[in-house]
Amino acid sequence: MASTTEPTALRKEEEDHDAEPSAEDEDTGAQVAPIVRLQEVAVTTGEENEDVLLDLKAKLYRFDKEGNQWKERGVGTVKLLKHKETGKIRLVMRQNKTLKICANHLVLPTMSVQEHQGNEKSCVWHASDFADGELKEEFFCIRFPSVENCKAFKDKIEEITESLEKEDSKEGDAAASLIEKLSVEGKDKEEEEKPKEEKKDENEKSAEEKSTDEK
Protein backbone atom coordinates (compact mmCIF):
# COMPACT_ATOMS: atom_id res chain seq x y z
CA MET A 1 0.00 0.00 0.00
CA ALA A 2 1.45 3.35 -1.02
CA SER A 3 2.32 5.82 1.69
CA THR A 4 0.30 9.03 1.91
CA THR A 5 3.56 10.96 2.14
CA GLU A 6 4.69 9.91 -1.34
CA PRO A 7 2.78 12.59 -3.31
CA THR A 8 4.13 15.29 -0.98
CA ALA A 9 7.71 14.00 -1.28
CA LEU A 10 7.39 13.72 -5.07
CA ARG A 11 5.98 17.23 -5.29
CA LYS A 12 8.86 18.57 -3.19
CA GLU A 13 11.38 16.76 -5.35
CA GLU A 14 9.85 18.28 -8.51
CA GLU A 15 9.91 21.75 -6.94
CA ASP A 16 13.56 21.35 -6.00
CA HIS A 17 14.29 20.17 -9.53
CA ASP A 18 12.48 23.15 -11.04
CA ALA A 19 14.36 25.51 -8.75
CA GLU A 20 17.73 24.30 -10.04
CA PRO A 21 19.02 26.31 -13.01
CA SER A 22 19.00 24.30 -16.23
CA ALA A 23 21.93 24.12 -18.57
CA GLU A 24 20.00 26.20 -21.10
CA ASP A 25 19.54 29.04 -18.59
CA GLU A 26 23.20 29.20 -17.61
CA ASP A 27 25.08 32.25 -18.86
CA THR A 28 28.20 31.01 -20.61
CA GLY A 29 29.35 34.50 -21.54
CA ALA A 30 29.54 33.56 -25.24
CA GLN A 31 28.51 36.18 -27.81
CA VAL A 32 25.91 34.90 -30.25
CA ALA A 33 25.82 36.72 -33.56
CA PRO A 34 22.44 37.14 -35.29
CA ILE A 35 21.86 34.83 -38.24
CA VAL A 36 20.26 37.59 -40.38
CA ARG A 37 21.10 41.28 -40.18
CA LEU A 38 18.15 43.54 -40.95
CA GLN A 39 18.77 46.99 -42.36
CA GLU A 40 16.81 49.98 -41.19
CA VAL A 41 14.22 51.09 -43.69
CA ALA A 42 12.89 54.65 -43.79
CA VAL A 43 9.09 54.59 -43.62
CA THR A 44 7.22 57.51 -45.18
CA THR A 45 3.63 58.33 -44.29
CA GLY A 46 3.04 61.18 -46.74
CA GLU A 47 2.70 63.57 -43.81
CA GLU A 48 6.31 64.80 -43.85
CA ASN A 49 5.44 68.10 -45.59
CA GLU A 50 2.49 68.86 -43.33
CA ASP A 51 2.07 70.56 -39.97
CA VAL A 52 -0.16 68.94 -37.35
CA LEU A 53 -3.00 71.23 -36.27
CA LEU A 54 -4.86 68.64 -34.18
CA ASP A 55 -4.06 65.12 -32.95
CA LEU A 56 -6.67 63.18 -30.94
CA LYS A 57 -7.56 59.55 -30.19
CA ALA A 58 -11.00 58.46 -31.35
CA LYS A 59 -13.21 55.75 -32.86
CA LEU A 60 -14.56 56.28 -36.36
CA TYR A 61 -17.75 54.96 -37.97
CA ARG A 62 -19.15 55.24 -41.48
CA PHE A 63 -22.79 54.95 -42.47
CA ASP A 64 -23.59 51.93 -44.64
CA LYS A 65 -26.44 52.98 -46.94
CA GLU A 66 -27.19 49.44 -48.11
CA GLY A 67 -27.46 48.05 -44.58
CA ASN A 68 -28.88 51.33 -43.23
CA GLN A 69 -26.59 51.18 -40.21
CA TRP A 70 -23.35 52.55 -38.75
CA LYS A 71 -20.26 50.36 -39.19
CA GLU A 72 -17.02 50.72 -37.28
CA ARG A 73 -14.23 52.05 -39.48
CA GLY A 74 -11.37 51.92 -36.99
CA VAL A 75 -9.90 52.99 -33.67
CA GLY A 76 -6.88 55.26 -33.83
CA THR A 77 -5.69 58.84 -34.09
CA VAL A 78 -7.46 61.55 -36.07
CA LYS A 79 -5.30 64.42 -37.32
CA LEU A 80 -5.83 67.75 -39.04
CA LEU A 81 -2.80 68.42 -41.27
CA LYS A 82 -1.84 71.61 -43.11
CA HIS A 83 0.45 71.37 -46.14
CA LYS A 84 3.50 73.62 -45.81
CA GLU A 85 3.45 74.73 -49.47
CA THR A 86 -0.14 74.67 -50.69
CA GLY A 87 -1.75 75.56 -47.35
CA LYS A 88 -4.46 72.94 -47.94
CA ILE A 89 -5.81 71.21 -44.82
CA ARG A 90 -6.92 67.59 -44.70
CA LEU A 91 -8.37 65.20 -42.15
CA VAL A 92 -6.50 61.91 -41.78
CA MET A 93 -7.22 59.02 -39.43
CA ARG A 94 -5.19 55.81 -39.11
CA GLN A 95 -5.91 52.62 -37.19
CA ASN A 96 -3.74 52.09 -34.12
CA LYS A 97 -1.90 48.84 -34.88
CA THR A 98 -2.00 48.51 -38.65
CA LEU A 99 -1.75 52.27 -39.42
CA LYS A 100 -4.29 51.64 -42.17
CA ILE A 101 -6.00 54.84 -43.31
CA CYS A 102 -9.68 54.88 -42.43
CA ALA A 103 -10.37 58.53 -43.35
CA ASN A 104 -8.56 60.90 -45.70
CA HIS A 105 -10.22 64.00 -47.15
CA LEU A 106 -9.77 67.75 -47.53
CA VAL A 107 -11.40 70.18 -45.12
CA LEU A 108 -13.51 72.42 -47.35
CA PRO A 109 -15.44 75.63 -46.53
CA THR A 110 -18.70 73.68 -46.96
CA MET A 111 -17.78 71.03 -44.36
CA SER A 112 -20.12 71.10 -41.36
CA VAL A 113 -19.59 69.08 -38.15
CA GLN A 114 -22.65 68.51 -35.96
CA GLU A 115 -23.38 66.74 -32.68
CA HIS A 116 -24.65 63.19 -33.13
CA GLN A 117 -28.13 62.65 -31.64
CA GLY A 118 -27.50 64.45 -28.39
CA ASN A 119 -24.25 62.57 -27.65
CA GLU A 120 -21.73 65.19 -26.53
CA LYS A 121 -18.79 62.85 -27.20
CA SER A 122 -19.74 62.17 -30.82
CA CYS A 123 -20.21 64.24 -33.96
CA VAL A 124 -21.04 63.62 -37.62
CA TRP A 125 -20.13 65.12 -41.00
CA HIS A 126 -20.23 64.45 -44.74
CA ALA A 127 -17.16 64.40 -47.01
CA SER A 128 -15.71 63.17 -50.30
CA ASP A 129 -13.24 60.67 -48.87
CA PHE A 130 -10.16 59.12 -50.50
CA ALA A 131 -9.24 56.50 -47.87
CA ASP A 132 -9.89 53.57 -50.25
CA GLY A 133 -7.91 55.05 -53.14
CA GLU A 134 -10.91 56.58 -54.89
CA LEU A 135 -13.27 59.43 -54.07
CA LYS A 136 -16.38 58.26 -52.23
CA GLU A 137 -19.19 60.25 -50.67
CA GLU A 138 -19.12 59.19 -47.02
CA PHE A 139 -21.14 60.06 -43.93
CA PHE A 140 -18.84 59.78 -40.89
CA CYS A 141 -19.42 59.62 -37.15
CA ILE A 142 -16.52 60.00 -34.73
CA ARG A 143 -16.56 59.30 -30.98
CA PHE A 144 -14.02 60.70 -28.52
CA PRO A 145 -13.14 59.53 -24.99
CA SER A 146 -14.19 62.89 -23.55
CA VAL A 147 -16.54 65.80 -24.21
CA GLU A 148 -13.54 68.17 -24.20
CA ASN A 149 -11.84 66.35 -27.07
CA CYS A 150 -15.04 66.32 -29.11
CA LYS A 151 -15.50 70.05 -28.58
CA ALA A 152 -11.84 70.71 -29.50
CA PHE A 153 -12.37 68.79 -32.76
CA LYS A 154 -15.56 70.65 -33.67
CA ASP A 155 -14.13 74.05 -32.76
CA LYS A 156 -11.00 73.48 -34.85
CA ILE A 157 -13.01 72.40 -37.89
CA GLU A 158 -15.24 75.47 -37.58
CA GLU A 159 -12.19 77.72 -37.23
CA ILE A 160 -10.68 76.26 -40.41
CA THR A 161 -13.89 76.46 -42.48
CA GLU A 162 -14.48 80.08 -41.46
CA SER A 163 -10.93 80.95 -42.46
CA LEU A 164 -11.38 79.22 -45.82
CA GLU A 165 -14.64 81.08 -46.43
CA LYS A 166 -12.88 84.41 -45.85
CA GLU A 167 -10.10 83.45 -48.25
CA ASP A 168 -12.64 82.45 -50.91
CA SER A 169 -14.45 85.75 -50.39
CA LYS A 170 -11.22 87.71 -50.85
CA GLU A 171 -10.36 85.77 -53.99
CA GLY A 172 -13.87 86.39 -55.31
CA ASP A 173 -13.61 90.14 -54.64
CA ALA A 174 -10.17 90.26 -56.30
CA ALA A 175 -11.51 88.44 -59.36
CA ALA A 176 -14.52 90.77 -59.59
CA SER A 177 -12.25 93.80 -59.26
CA LEU A 178 -9.98 92.50 -62.01
CA ILE A 179 -12.92 91.86 -64.34
CA GLU A 180 -14.28 95.35 -63.68
CA LYS A 181 -10.86 96.88 -64.34
CA LEU A 182 -10.50 95.02 -67.62
CA SER A 183 -13.99 96.09 -68.61
CA VAL A 184 -13.22 99.78 -67.91
CA GLU A 185 -9.92 99.58 -69.78
CA GLY A 186 -11.72 98.01 -72.73
CA LYS A 187 -14.27 100.85 -72.83
CA ASP A 188 -11.54 103.48 -72.61
CA LYS A 189 -9.73 101.84 -75.49
CA GLU A 190 -12.90 101.84 -77.57
CA GLU A 191 -13.40 105.55 -76.84
CA GLU A 192 -9.82 106.28 -77.91
CA GLU A 193 -10.19 104.33 -81.15
CA LYS A 194 -13.59 105.84 -82.02
CA PRO A 195 -12.37 109.43 -82.79
CA LYS A 196 -9.62 107.99 -84.97
CA GLU A 197 -12.18 106.09 -87.01
CA GLU A 198 -14.40 109.18 -87.29
CA LYS A 199 -11.43 111.25 -88.40
CA LYS A 200 -10.57 108.64 -90.99
CA ASP A 201 -14.13 108.72 -92.32
CA GLU A 202 -13.98 112.53 -92.56
CA ASN A 203 -10.72 112.40 -94.48
CA GLU A 204 -12.15 109.84 -96.89
CA LYS A 205 -15.25 112.02 -97.34
CA SER A 206 -13.15 115.12 -98.04
CA ALA A 207 -11.09 113.20 -100.59
CA GLU A 208 -14.26 112.08 -102.38
CA GLU A 209 -15.67 115.63 -102.44
CA LYS A 210 -12.39 116.97 -103.83
CA SER A 211 -12.40 114.35 -106.54
CA THR A 212 -15.97 115.28 -107.48
CA ASP A 213 -15.09 119.01 -107.73
CA GLU A 214 -12.17 118.29 -109.98
CA LYS A 215 -14.39 116.39 -112.32
PDB file of C-alpha atoms in Angstrom:
ATOM      1  CA  MET A   1       0.000   0.000   0.000  1.00  0.00           C
ATOM      2  CA  ALA A   2       1.450   3.349  -1.015  1.00  0.00           C
ATOM      3  CA  SER A   3       2.316   5.817   1.685  1.00  0.00           C
ATOM      4  CA  THR A   4       0.301   9.032   1.911  1.00  0.00           C
ATOM      5  CA  THR A   5       3.562  10.961   2.145  1.00  0.00           C
ATOM      6  CA  GLU A   6       4.692   9.908  -1.342  1.00  0.00           C
ATOM      7  CA  PRO A   7       2.783  12.593  -3.306  1.00  0.00           C
ATOM      8  CA  THR A   8       4.134  15.295  -0.984  1.00  0.00           C
ATOM      9  CA  ALA A   9       7.705  14.003  -1.284  1.00  0.00           C
ATOM     10  CA  LEU A  10       7.387  13.725  -5.074  1.00  0.00           C
ATOM     11  CA  ARG A  11       5.980  17.225  -5.288  1.00  0.00           C
ATOM     12  CA  LYS A  12       8.858  18.569  -3.186  1.00  0.00           C
ATOM     13  CA  GLU A  13      11.382  16.760  -5.349  1.00  0.00           C
ATOM     14  CA  GLU A  14       9.845  18.277  -8.506  1.00  0.00           C
ATOM     15  CA  GLU A  15       9.905  21.745  -6.937  1.00  0.00           C
ATOM     16  CA  ASP A  16      13.561  21.349  -5.996  1.00  0.00           C
ATOM     17  CA  HIS A  17      14.289  20.170  -9.531  1.00  0.00           C
ATOM     18  CA  ASP A  18      12.478  23.146 -11.038  1.00  0.00           C
ATOM     19  CA  ALA A  19      14.360  25.513  -8.751  1.00  0.00           C
ATOM     20  CA  GLU A  20      17.733  24.297 -10.037  1.00  0.00           C
ATOM     21  CA  PRO A  21      19.017  26.308 -13.013  1.00  0.00           C
ATOM     22  CA  SER A  22      19.001  24.295 -16.227  1.00  0.00           C
ATOM     23  CA  ALA A  23      21.931  24.122 -18.569  1.00  0.00           C
ATOM     24  CA  GLU A  24      19.998  26.198 -21.097  1.00  0.00           C
ATOM     25  CA  ASP A  25      19.543  29.036 -18.591  1.00  0.00           C
ATOM     26  CA  GLU A  26      23.199  29.197 -17.606  1.00  0.00           C
ATOM     27  CA  ASP A  27      25.076  32.246 -18.862  1.00  0.00           C
ATOM     28  CA  THR A  28      28.201  31.006 -20.607  1.00  0.00           C
ATOM     29  CA  GLY A  29      29.350  34.495 -21.542  1.00  0.00           C
ATOM     30  CA  ALA A  30      29.545  33.565 -25.235  1.00  0.00           C
ATOM     31  CA  GLN A  31      28.514  36.181 -27.810  1.00  0.00           C
ATOM     32  CA  VAL A  32      25.913  34.895 -30.248  1.00  0.00           C
ATOM     33  CA  ALA A  33      25.815  36.716 -33.556  1.00  0.00           C
ATOM     34  CA  PRO A  34      22.436  37.143 -35.289  1.00  0.00           C
ATOM     35  CA  ILE A  35      21.861  34.832 -38.244  1.00  0.00           C
ATOM     36  CA  VAL A  36      20.260  37.586 -40.377  1.00  0.00           C
ATOM     37  CA  ARG A  37      21.095  41.279 -40.181  1.00  0.00           C
ATOM     38  CA  LEU A  38      18.146  43.543 -40.948  1.00  0.00           C
ATOM     39  CA  GLN A  39      18.767  46.987 -42.360  1.00  0.00           C
ATOM     40  CA  GLU A  40      16.810  49.984 -41.187  1.00  0.00           C
ATOM     41  CA  VAL A  41      14.217  51.087 -43.692  1.00  0.00           C
ATOM     42  CA  ALA A  42      12.889  54.647 -43.787  1.00  0.00           C
ATOM     43  CA  VAL A  43       9.092  54.586 -43.617  1.00  0.00           C
ATOM     44  CA  THR A  44       7.217  57.505 -45.178  1.00  0.00           C
ATOM     45  CA  THR A  45       3.627  58.329 -44.295  1.00  0.00           C
ATOM     46  CA  GLY A  46       3.040  61.178 -46.737  1.00  0.00           C
ATOM     47  CA  GLU A  47       2.696  63.569 -43.809  1.00  0.00           C
ATOM     48  CA  GLU A  48       6.313  64.795 -43.846  1.00  0.00           C
ATOM     49  CA  ASN A  49       5.442  68.097 -45.590  1.00  0.00           C
ATOM     50  CA  GLU A  50       2.490  68.857 -43.335  1.00  0.00           C
ATOM     51  CA  ASP A  51       2.074  70.559 -39.968  1.00  0.00           C
ATOM     52  CA  VAL A  52      -0.157  68.938 -37.347  1.00  0.00           C
ATOM     53  CA  LEU A  53      -3.000  71.232 -36.266  1.00  0.00           C
ATOM     54  CA  LEU A  54      -4.862  68.636 -34.184  1.00  0.00           C
ATOM     55  CA  ASP A  55      -4.057  65.116 -32.947  1.00  0.00           C
ATOM     56  CA  LEU A  56      -6.671  63.177 -30.936  1.00  0.00           C
ATOM     57  CA  LYS A  57      -7.560  59.550 -30.191  1.00  0.00           C
ATOM     58  CA  ALA A  58     -11.004  58.459 -31.347  1.00  0.00           C
ATOM     59  CA  LYS A  59     -13.210  55.747 -32.858  1.00  0.00           C
ATOM     60  CA  LEU A  60     -14.558  56.282 -36.358  1.00  0.00           C
ATOM     61  CA  TYR A  61     -17.750  54.956 -37.967  1.00  0.00           C
ATOM     62  CA  ARG A  62     -19.152  55.237 -41.482  1.00  0.00           C
ATOM     63  CA  PHE A  63     -22.795  54.954 -42.472  1.00  0.00           C
ATOM     64  CA  ASP A  64     -23.594  51.932 -44.636  1.00  0.00           C
ATOM     65  CA  LYS A  65     -26.444  52.978 -46.939  1.00  0.00           C
ATOM     66  CA  GLU A  66     -27.188  49.439 -48.106  1.00  0.00           C
ATOM     67  CA  GLY A  67     -27.464  48.055 -44.578  1.00  0.00           C
ATOM     68  CA  ASN A  68     -28.880  51.327 -43.233  1.00  0.00           C
ATOM     69  CA  GLN A  69     -26.586  51.183 -40.206  1.00  0.00           C
ATOM     70  CA  TRP A  70     -23.351  52.548 -38.750  1.00  0.00           C
ATOM     71  CA  LYS A  71     -20.261  50.364 -39.195  1.00  0.00           C
ATOM     72  CA  GLU A  72     -17.021  50.724 -37.281  1.00  0.00           C
ATOM     73  CA  ARG A  73     -14.230  52.049 -39.484  1.00  0.00           C
ATOM     74  CA  GLY A  74     -11.366  51.915 -36.995  1.00  0.00           C
ATOM     75  CA  VAL A  75      -9.895  52.991 -33.665  1.00  0.00           C
ATOM     76  CA  GLY A  76      -6.878  55.256 -33.834  1.00  0.00           C
ATOM     77  CA  THR A  77      -5.686  58.840 -34.092  1.00  0.00           C
ATOM     78  CA  VAL A  78      -7.460  61.545 -36.066  1.00  0.00           C
ATOM     79  CA  LYS A  79      -5.297  64.422 -37.323  1.00  0.00           C
ATOM     80  CA  LEU A  80      -5.827  67.746 -39.044  1.00  0.00           C
ATOM     81  CA  LEU A  81      -2.803  68.421 -41.267  1.00  0.00           C
ATOM     82  CA  LYS A  82      -1.839  71.615 -43.113  1.00  0.00           C
ATOM     83  CA  HIS A  83       0.455  71.374 -46.142  1.00  0.00           C
ATOM     84  CA  LYS A  84       3.503  73.620 -45.808  1.00  0.00           C
ATOM     85  CA  GLU A  85       3.454  74.730 -49.467  1.00  0.00           C
ATOM     86  CA  THR A  86      -0.139  74.672 -50.686  1.00  0.00           C
ATOM     87  CA  GLY A  87      -1.748  75.557 -47.345  1.00  0.00           C
ATOM     88  CA  LYS A  88      -4.461  72.937 -47.937  1.00  0.00           C
ATOM     89  CA  ILE A  89      -5.806  71.209 -44.816  1.00  0.00           C
ATOM     90  CA  ARG A  90      -6.923  67.590 -44.701  1.00  0.00           C
ATOM     91  CA  LEU A  91      -8.371  65.200 -42.151  1.00  0.00           C
ATOM     92  CA  VAL A  92      -6.504  61.909 -41.781  1.00  0.00           C
ATOM     93  CA  MET A  93      -7.222  59.018 -39.429  1.00  0.00           C
ATOM     94  CA  ARG A  94      -5.194  55.811 -39.109  1.00  0.00           C
ATOM     95  CA  GLN A  95      -5.910  52.621 -37.193  1.00  0.00           C
ATOM     96  CA  ASN A  96      -3.737  52.086 -34.116  1.00  0.00           C
ATOM     97  CA  LYS A  97      -1.904  48.837 -34.882  1.00  0.00           C
ATOM     98  CA  THR A  98      -2.003  48.507 -38.655  1.00  0.00           C
ATOM     99  CA  LEU A  99      -1.753  52.265 -39.417  1.00  0.00           C
ATOM    100  CA  LYS A 100      -4.290  51.639 -42.170  1.00  0.00           C
ATOM    101  CA  ILE A 101      -5.998  54.843 -43.307  1.00  0.00           C
ATOM    102  CA  CYS A 102      -9.685  54.879 -42.434  1.00  0.00           C
ATOM    103  CA  ALA A 103     -10.371  58.531 -43.353  1.00  0.00           C
ATOM    104  CA  ASN A 104      -8.560  60.898 -45.704  1.00  0.00           C
ATOM    105  CA  HIS A 105     -10.215  63.998 -47.146  1.00  0.00           C
ATOM    106  CA  LEU A 106      -9.773  67.749 -47.525  1.00  0.00           C
ATOM    107  CA  VAL A 107     -11.401  70.182 -45.121  1.00  0.00           C
ATOM    108  CA  LEU A 108     -13.508  72.424 -47.354  1.00  0.00           C
ATOM    109  CA  PRO A 109     -15.440  75.626 -46.535  1.00  0.00           C
ATOM    110  CA  THR A 110     -18.696  73.684 -46.963  1.00  0.00           C
ATOM    111  CA  MET A 111     -17.782  71.034 -44.362  1.00  0.00           C
ATOM    112  CA  SER A 112     -20.117  71.104 -41.359  1.00  0.00           C
ATOM    113  CA  VAL A 113     -19.588  69.078 -38.153  1.00  0.00           C
ATOM    114  CA  GLN A 114     -22.652  68.513 -35.959  1.00  0.00           C
ATOM    115  CA  GLU A 115     -23.377  66.743 -32.679  1.00  0.00           C
ATOM    116  CA  HIS A 116     -24.650  63.191 -33.126  1.00  0.00           C
ATOM    117  CA  GLN A 117     -28.132  62.649 -31.644  1.00  0.00           C
ATOM    118  CA  GLY A 118     -27.502  64.453 -28.386  1.00  0.00           C
ATOM    119  CA  ASN A 119     -24.246  62.575 -27.651  1.00  0.00           C
ATOM    120  CA  GLU A 120     -21.732  65.193 -26.530  1.00  0.00           C
ATOM    121  CA  LYS A 121     -18.788  62.854 -27.200  1.00  0.00           C
ATOM    122  CA  SER A 122     -19.739  62.173 -30.825  1.00  0.00           C
ATOM    123  CA  CYS A 123     -20.210  64.245 -33.957  1.00  0.00           C
ATOM    124  CA  VAL A 124     -21.041  63.616 -37.621  1.00  0.00           C
ATOM    125  CA  TRP A 125     -20.130  65.122 -40.995  1.00  0.00           C
ATOM    126  CA  HIS A 126     -20.226  64.454 -44.738  1.00  0.00           C
ATOM    127  CA  ALA A 127     -17.159  64.401 -47.011  1.00  0.00           C
ATOM    128  CA  SER A 128     -15.711  63.168 -50.304  1.00  0.00           C
ATOM    129  CA  ASP A 129     -13.244  60.673 -48.866  1.00  0.00           C
ATOM    130  CA  PHE A 130     -10.155  59.124 -50.498  1.00  0.00           C
ATOM    131  CA  ALA A 131      -9.236  56.501 -47.869  1.00  0.00           C
ATOM    132  CA  ASP A 132      -9.892  53.571 -50.247  1.00  0.00           C
ATOM    133  CA  GLY A 133      -7.907  55.048 -53.138  1.00  0.00           C
ATOM    134  CA  GLU A 134     -10.909  56.582 -54.892  1.00  0.00           C
ATOM    135  CA  LEU A 135     -13.272  59.425 -54.074  1.00  0.00           C
ATOM    136  CA  LYS A 136     -16.383  58.262 -52.233  1.00  0.00           C
ATOM    137  CA  GLU A 137     -19.186  60.248 -50.672  1.00  0.00           C
ATOM    138  CA  GLU A 138     -19.118  59.188 -47.021  1.00  0.00           C
ATOM    139  CA  PHE A 139     -21.137  60.057 -43.933  1.00  0.00           C
ATOM    140  CA  PHE A 140     -18.843  59.784 -40.893  1.00  0.00           C
ATOM    141  CA  CYS A 141     -19.416  59.621 -37.151  1.00  0.00           C
ATOM    142  CA  ILE A 142     -16.518  60.004 -34.726  1.00  0.00           C
ATOM    143  CA  ARG A 143     -16.556  59.300 -30.976  1.00  0.00           C
ATOM    144  CA  PHE A 144     -14.022  60.696 -28.520  1.00  0.00           C
ATOM    145  CA  PRO A 145     -13.137  59.530 -24.991  1.00  0.00           C
ATOM    146  CA  SER A 146     -14.192  62.895 -23.547  1.00  0.00           C
ATOM    147  CA  VAL A 147     -16.540  65.802 -24.209  1.00  0.00           C
ATOM    148  CA  GLU A 148     -13.545  68.173 -24.196  1.00  0.00           C
ATOM    149  CA  ASN A 149     -11.844  66.349 -27.071  1.00  0.00           C
ATOM    150  CA  CYS A 150     -15.040  66.317 -29.113  1.00  0.00           C
ATOM    151  CA  LYS A 151     -15.497  70.052 -28.582  1.00  0.00           C
ATOM    152  CA  ALA A 152     -11.843  70.708 -29.504  1.00  0.00           C
ATOM    153  CA  PHE A 153     -12.371  68.786 -32.756  1.00  0.00           C
ATOM    154  CA  LYS A 154     -15.559  70.650 -33.667  1.00  0.00           C
ATOM    155  CA  ASP A 155     -14.127  74.053 -32.761  1.00  0.00           C
ATOM    156  CA  LYS A 156     -10.997  73.481 -34.847  1.00  0.00           C
ATOM    157  CA  ILE A 157     -13.005  72.398 -37.893  1.00  0.00           C
ATOM    158  CA  GLU A 158     -15.237  75.475 -37.577  1.00  0.00           C
ATOM    159  CA  GLU A 159     -12.193  77.722 -37.232  1.00  0.00           C
ATOM    160  CA  ILE A 160     -10.683  76.259 -40.410  1.00  0.00           C
ATOM    161  CA  THR A 161     -13.887  76.455 -42.480  1.00  0.00           C
ATOM    162  CA  GLU A 162     -14.480  80.077 -41.464  1.00  0.00           C
ATOM    163  CA  SER A 163     -10.925  80.954 -42.461  1.00  0.00           C
ATOM    164  CA  LEU A 164     -11.379  79.217 -45.820  1.00  0.00           C
ATOM    165  CA  GLU A 165     -14.639  81.080 -46.428  1.00  0.00           C
ATOM    166  CA  LYS A 166     -12.881  84.406 -45.848  1.00  0.00           C
ATOM    167  CA  GLU A 167     -10.104  83.448 -48.254  1.00  0.00           C
ATOM    168  CA  ASP A 168     -12.637  82.455 -50.915  1.00  0.00           C
ATOM    169  CA  SER A 169     -14.450  85.746 -50.390  1.00  0.00           C
ATOM    170  CA  LYS A 170     -11.216  87.710 -50.846  1.00  0.00           C
ATOM    171  CA  GLU A 171     -10.364  85.768 -53.987  1.00  0.00           C
ATOM    172  CA  GLY A 172     -13.866  86.388 -55.315  1.00  0.00           C
ATOM    173  CA  ASP A 173     -13.612  90.136 -54.641  1.00  0.00           C
ATOM    174  CA  ALA A 174     -10.175  90.260 -56.295  1.00  0.00           C
ATOM    175  CA  ALA A 175     -11.507  88.440 -59.361  1.00  0.00           C
ATOM    176  CA  ALA A 176     -14.523  90.770 -59.592  1.00  0.00           C
ATOM    177  CA  SER A 177     -12.250  93.799 -59.263  1.00  0.00           C
ATOM    178  CA  LEU A 178      -9.975  92.497 -62.012  1.00  0.00           C
ATOM    179  CA  ILE A 179     -12.919  91.861 -64.343  1.00  0.00           C
ATOM    180  CA  GLU A 180     -14.277  95.354 -63.679  1.00  0.00           C
ATOM    181  CA  LYS A 181     -10.863  96.880 -64.335  1.00  0.00           C
ATOM    182  CA  LEU A 182     -10.500  95.020 -67.621  1.00  0.00           C
ATOM    183  CA  SER A 183     -13.990  96.090 -68.614  1.00  0.00           C
ATOM    184  CA  VAL A 184     -13.223  99.781 -67.911  1.00  0.00           C
ATOM    185  CA  GLU A 185      -9.918  99.581 -69.777  1.00  0.00           C
ATOM    186  CA  GLY A 186     -11.725  98.014 -72.734  1.00  0.00           C
ATOM    187  CA  LYS A 187     -14.268 100.846 -72.831  1.00  0.00           C
ATOM    188  CA  ASP A 188     -11.538 103.483 -72.613  1.00  0.00           C
ATOM    189  CA  LYS A 189      -9.728 101.840 -75.492  1.00  0.00           C
ATOM    190  CA  GLU A 190     -12.896 101.839 -77.566  1.00  0.00           C
ATOM    191  CA  GLU A 191     -13.405 105.555 -76.840  1.00  0.00           C
ATOM    192  CA  GLU A 192      -9.822 106.284 -77.912  1.00  0.00           C
ATOM    193  CA  GLU A 193     -10.188 104.328 -81.150  1.00  0.00           C
ATOM    194  CA  LYS A 194     -13.588 105.839 -82.024  1.00  0.00           C
ATOM    195  CA  PRO A 195     -12.366 109.435 -82.793  1.00  0.00           C
ATOM    196  CA  LYS A 196      -9.625 107.986 -84.973  1.00  0.00           C
ATOM    197  CA  GLU A 197     -12.178 106.086 -87.012  1.00  0.00           C
ATOM    198  CA  GLU A 198     -14.404 109.181 -87.288  1.00  0.00           C
ATOM    199  CA  LYS A 199     -11.427 111.251 -88.402  1.00  0.00           C
ATOM    200  CA  LYS A 200     -10.573 108.638 -90.990  1.00  0.00           C
ATOM    201  CA  ASP A 201     -14.130 108.722 -92.325  1.00  0.00           C
ATOM    202  CA  GLU A 202     -13.982 112.532 -92.556  1.00  0.00           C
ATOM    203  CA  ASN A 203     -10.725 112.397 -94.480  1.00  0.00           C
ATOM    204  CA  GLU A 204     -12.147 109.842 -96.888  1.00  0.00           C
ATOM    205  CA  LYS A 205     -15.255 112.016 -97.340  1.00  0.00           C
ATOM    206  CA  SER A 206     -13.153 115.119 -98.036  1.00  0.00           C
ATOM    207  CA  ALA A 207     -11.090 113.200-100.588  1.00  0.00           C
ATOM    208  CA  GLU A 208     -14.260 112.079-102.379  1.00  0.00           C
ATOM    209  CA  GLU A 209     -15.668 115.629-102.441  1.00  0.00           C
ATOM    210  CA  LYS A 210     -12.393 116.973-103.826  1.00  0.00           C
ATOM    211  CA  SER A 211     -12.402 114.353-106.536  1.00  0.00           C
ATOM    212  CA  THR A 212     -15.968 115.281-107.484  1.00  0.00           C
ATOM    213  CA  ASP A 213     -15.092 119.011-107.734  1.00  0.00           C
ATOM    214  CA  GLU A 214     -12.171 118.293-109.982  1.00  0.00           C
ATOM    215  CA  LYS A 215     -14.387 116.395-112.318  1.00  0.00           C
TER     216      LYS A 215
END
